[in-house]
Tab-separated table of C-alpha atoms in Angstrom:
chain	number	residue	atom	x	y	z
Y	1	MET	CA	86.125	57.157	-63.576
Y	2	ILE	CA	83.706	59.148	-64.893
Y	3	PRO	CA	80.214	57.606	-64.406
Y	4	LEU	CA	78.268	56.760	-67.748
Y	5	THR	CA	74.834	57.630	-68.398
Y	6	ILE	CA	72.816	54.585	-69.878
Y	7	PRO	CA	69.726	55.803	-72.058
Y	8	GLY	CA	66.301	54.667	-70.517
Y	9	ARG	CA	66.243	51.650	-68.550
Y	10	LEU	CA	68.409	48.389	-68.402
Y	11	PHE	CA	67.091	45.361	-67.302
Y	12	LEU	CA	70.078	43.415	-66.329
Y	13	VAL	CA	69.378	39.781	-65.886
Y	14	ARG	CA	72.019	37.507	-64.451
Y	15	HIS	CA	71.996	33.992	-66.009
Y	16	GLY	CA	70.606	30.852	-63.954
Y	17	GLU	CA	72.106	28.658	-61.660
Y	18	THR	CA	74.490	26.192	-63.179
Y	19	ASP	CA	76.061	23.173	-61.012
Y	20	TRP	CA	79.428	25.016	-60.727
Y	21	ASN	CA	77.304	27.745	-59.568
Y	22	ARG	CA	76.007	25.629	-56.663
Y	23	GLU	CA	79.434	23.936	-56.292
Y	24	GLY	CA	81.191	27.493	-55.743
Y	25	ARG	CA	83.433	26.664	-58.961
Y	26	LEU	CA	84.963	29.662	-60.812
Y	27	GLN	CA	83.124	29.490	-64.060
Y	28	GLY	CA	84.524	32.606	-66.079
Y	29	GLY	CA	85.049	31.067	-69.566
Y	30	LYS	CA	83.920	27.818	-69.392
Y	31	ASP	CA	80.291	26.925	-71.025
Y	32	ILE	CA	78.580	25.320	-68.227
Y	33	PRO	CA	74.450	24.712	-68.617
Y	34	LEU	CA	71.803	25.898	-66.535
Y	35	ASN	CA	70.941	23.370	-63.965
Y	36	GLY	CA	67.087	22.946	-62.838
Y	37	LEU	CA	66.900	25.735	-60.567
Y	38	GLY	CA	68.579	27.856	-63.190
Y	39	ARG	CA	65.765	27.379	-65.664
Y	40	MET	CA	63.436	27.650	-62.637
Y	41	GLN	CA	65.132	31.443	-62.092
Y	42	ALA	CA	65.014	32.164	-65.799
Y	43	GLU	CA	61.125	31.441	-65.504
Y	44	GLU	CA	61.324	33.810	-62.544
Y	45	ALA	CA	62.767	36.698	-64.112
Y	46	ALA	CA	60.452	36.469	-67.228
Y	47	ARG	CA	57.480	36.873	-64.801
Y	48	ARG	CA	59.402	39.556	-62.982
Y	49	LEU	CA	60.285	41.292	-66.354
Y	50	LYS	CA	56.785	41.801	-67.606
Y	51	ALA	CA	55.615	42.949	-64.170
Y	52	LEU	CA	58.218	45.882	-64.394
Y	53	THR	CA	57.416	46.929	-67.882
Y	54	PRO	CA	54.124	46.516	-70.222
Y	55	ASN	CA	56.174	46.995	-73.433
Y	56	TYR	CA	58.726	44.066	-72.563
Y	57	ALA	CA	57.751	42.851	-76.155
Y	58	THR	CA	59.325	46.085	-77.932
Y	59	VAL	CA	62.396	46.540	-76.097
Y	60	ASP	CA	65.703	45.551	-77.342
Y	61	TYR	CA	66.988	42.162	-76.057
Y	62	VAL	CA	70.872	41.440	-76.050
Y	63	CYS	CA	72.849	38.417	-74.499
Y	64	SER	CA	76.081	36.816	-73.931
Y	65	PRO	CA	76.784	34.336	-76.122
Y	66	MET	CA	77.816	31.815	-73.773
Y	67	GLU	CA	75.395	28.805	-73.377
Y	68	ARG	CA	74.186	29.518	-69.697
Y	69	ALA	CA	73.179	32.895	-70.954
Y	70	ARG	CA	71.547	32.267	-74.011
Y	71	GLU	CA	69.639	29.318	-72.267
Y	72	THR	CA	68.295	31.635	-69.817
Y	73	MET	CA	67.360	34.133	-72.608
Y	74	THR	CA	65.683	31.721	-74.830
Y	75	ILE	CA	63.568	30.657	-71.577
Y	76	LEU	CA	62.835	33.755	-70.421
Y	77	ARG	CA	61.183	34.816	-73.681
Y	78	ARG	CA	59.472	31.646	-74.113
Y	79	GLU	CA	57.717	32.461	-70.822
Y	80	LEU	CA	57.082	36.138	-72.233
Y	81	GLU	CA	55.476	34.353	-75.253
Y	82	LEU	CA	58.088	35.822	-77.530
Y	83	PRO	CA	60.103	34.541	-80.481
Y	84	PRO	CA	62.924	32.372	-78.156
Y	85	ASP	CA	65.338	33.343	-80.750
Y	86	GLY	CA	64.610	37.094	-81.109
Y	87	PHE	CA	67.834	38.563	-79.498
Y	88	ARG	CA	70.922	39.686	-80.469
Y	89	ILE	CA	73.979	38.070	-79.419
Y	90	ASP	CA	77.167	40.644	-78.305
Y	91	GLU	CA	80.447	38.727	-77.587
Y	92	ARG	CA	81.626	41.542	-75.571
Y	93	LEU	CA	79.112	40.665	-73.001
Y	94	ARG	CA	81.220	37.303	-72.062
Y	95	GLU	CA	81.671	36.981	-68.421
Y	96	LEU	CA	85.116	37.693	-66.775
Y	97	THR	CA	87.432	35.030	-67.197
Y	98	PHE	CA	89.721	33.542	-64.632
Y	99	GLY	CA	92.171	31.653	-66.631
Y	100	ASP	CA	94.119	29.030	-65.044
Y	101	TRP	CA	91.782	29.136	-61.710
Y	102	GLU	CA	88.569	27.851	-63.951
Y	103	GLY	CA	86.975	25.153	-62.239
Y	104	PHE	CA	88.473	25.462	-58.865
Y	105	THR	CA	87.026	26.918	-56.162
Y	106	TRP	CA	88.013	29.991	-54.094
Y	107	ARG	CA	89.467	27.661	-51.006
Y	108	GLU	CA	91.247	25.109	-53.403
Y	109	ILE	CA	92.742	28.222	-54.531
Y	110	ARG	CA	93.681	29.699	-51.123
Y	111	LYS	CA	94.738	26.321	-49.581
Y	112	SER	CA	96.745	25.357	-52.621
Y	113	ALA	CA	100.000	23.457	-52.011
Y	114	LYS	CA	101.774	26.000	-54.327
Y	115	ALA	CA	102.773	29.092	-52.127
Y	116	SER	CA	102.891	30.993	-55.319
Y	117	GLU	CA	99.164	30.430	-55.890
Y	118	ARG	CA	98.612	31.050	-52.303
Y	119	GLU	CA	100.241	34.163	-52.994
Y	120	LEU	CA	98.309	35.168	-55.527
Y	121	ALA	CA	95.069	34.494	-53.745
Y	122	ARG	CA	96.304	36.723	-51.103
Y	123	ALA	CA	96.905	39.372	-53.990
Y	124	ARG	CA	93.311	39.362	-55.093
Y	125	GLU	CA	91.594	39.761	-51.813
Y	126	SER	CA	93.718	43.221	-51.406
Y	127	ASP	CA	92.635	44.676	-54.804
Y	128	LYS	CA	89.875	42.528	-56.416
Y	129	TRP	CA	88.932	45.328	-59.261
Y	130	GLY	CA	92.312	45.501	-60.379
Y	131	PHE	CA	93.677	41.972	-60.048
Y	132	VAL	CA	94.701	39.711	-63.112
Y	133	PRO	CA	94.579	36.072	-62.584
Y	134	PRO	CA	97.182	33.678	-64.188
Y	135	GLY	CA	95.946	33.561	-67.845
Y	136	GLY	CA	92.553	35.701	-66.841
Y	137	GLU	CA	91.390	39.232	-67.032
Y	138	SER	CA	90.717	41.670	-64.131
Y	139	TYR	CA	87.555	43.923	-63.577
Y	140	ARG	CA	89.009	46.604	-64.774
Y	141	MET	CA	89.640	44.984	-67.859
Y	142	LEU	CA	85.947	43.457	-67.866
Y	143	ALA	CA	84.870	47.334	-67.742
Y	144	GLU	CA	86.982	48.674	-70.562
Y	145	ARG	CA	85.245	45.576	-72.823
Y	146	ILE	CA	81.735	46.258	-71.933
Y	147	ARG	CA	81.740	50.100	-72.012
Y	148	PRO	CA	81.002	50.677	-75.494
Y	149	VAL	CA	78.125	48.021	-75.486
Y	150	LEU	CA	76.520	50.134	-72.586
Y	151	GLU	CA	77.385	53.462	-74.488
Y	152	GLY	CA	75.226	51.838	-77.511
Y	153	LEU	CA	72.160	50.725	-75.620
Y	154	ALA	CA	68.840	51.577	-77.219
Y	155	PRO	CA	66.316	53.155	-74.687
Y	156	ASP	CA	65.179	50.280	-72.956
Y	157	THR	CA	66.944	46.863	-73.273
Y	158	VAL	CA	67.013	43.511	-71.408
Y	159	MET	CA	70.156	42.247	-71.188
Y	160	VAL	CA	71.072	38.409	-70.199
Y	161	SER	CA	74.906	38.237	-69.018
Y	162	HIS	CA	76.997	36.924	-66.092
Y	163	GLY	CA	77.662	38.396	-62.114
Y	164	GLY	CA	81.189	39.974	-63.241
Y	165	VAL	CA	79.766	41.765	-66.007
Y	166	ALA	CA	76.891	42.968	-63.589
Y	167	ARG	CA	79.628	44.194	-61.250
Y	168	ALA	CA	81.258	46.088	-64.042
Y	169	VAL	CA	77.911	47.812	-64.659
Y	170	LEU	CA	77.728	49.080	-61.330
Y	171	ALA	CA	80.974	50.511	-61.261
Y	172	LEU	CA	80.728	51.922	-64.965
Y	173	ILE	CA	77.778	53.789	-63.996
Y	174	GLY	CA	78.716	55.123	-60.457
Y	175	ALA	CA	76.214	53.331	-58.273
Y	176	VAL	CA	79.250	51.767	-56.300
Y	177	GLY	CA	83.302	52.498	-56.297
Y	178	THR	CA	85.209	49.933	-57.984
Y	179	ALA	CA	86.429	48.178	-54.604
Y	180	ASP	CA	82.855	47.585	-53.418
Y	181	ALA	CA	81.801	46.702	-57.024
Y	182	ALA	CA	84.011	43.479	-56.991
Y	183	ARG	CA	82.524	42.405	-54.052
Y	184	VAL	CA	78.802	42.793	-54.997
Y	185	GLU	CA	76.365	39.939	-54.601
Y	186	ILE	CA	74.481	39.265	-57.945
Y	187	TRP	CA	71.336	37.602	-57.693
Y	188	GLN	CA	70.071	35.000	-59.895
Y	189	GLY	CA	66.446	34.961	-60.697
Y	190	LYS	CA	65.730	38.928	-60.299
Y	191	ILE	CA	66.110	41.881	-61.991
Y	192	LEU	CA	68.633	44.673	-61.725
Y	193	VAL	CA	67.017	47.514	-63.232
Y	194	VAL	CA	69.731	50.578	-63.797
Y	195	GLU	CA	68.295	54.061	-64.778
Y	196	GLY	CA	69.444	57.411	-64.322
Y	197	GLY	CA	72.739	56.200	-62.258
Y	198	LYS	CA	70.947	53.998	-59.963
Y	199	ALA	CA	70.721	50.509	-59.713
Y	200	THR	CA	67.529	48.762	-57.837
Y	201	TRP	CA	67.029	44.947	-57.719
Y	202	MET	CA	63.197	43.714	-58.612
């Protein structure tokens, strides 16, 4: 994969915690709202962003259409004393979908009574980047979906999206290889600053 160059800086924020995050359930395309901790994490992300860039009021703001991301963005902008709805929605920034596996934990899938499900779970472990869950999509497919979004970014952009999207971004810019990208921990409440082919948690 040829590394993608992003103009300026991308401030990437993963949505705050949901109850399904806490329980370790695969959310993917399910619209699960933030919980109390998730709202606090959105506030923390706003404080970090304010410290990182004094021109936070003039950068572009773009968000996944999913409820947990939109709520995170609204809280973040409120904390920055910006109009809460002053951001763009981009449908391509939706989370990776896990299809039939959404709502389950990885442990439940690996311990499934169905041998076919257990075999699929093992197949995923051997190729997390390319594996397509039943009715879902792979990280490779997700990266293809978001590449045009990254290519069209403004020089400085705040993006609120998801863990899967952040992993795809890391692979697309060449910060990590695809095999490693699918396993990277993506934090909530912090900001991943992407600039010049590098990514740093702040």
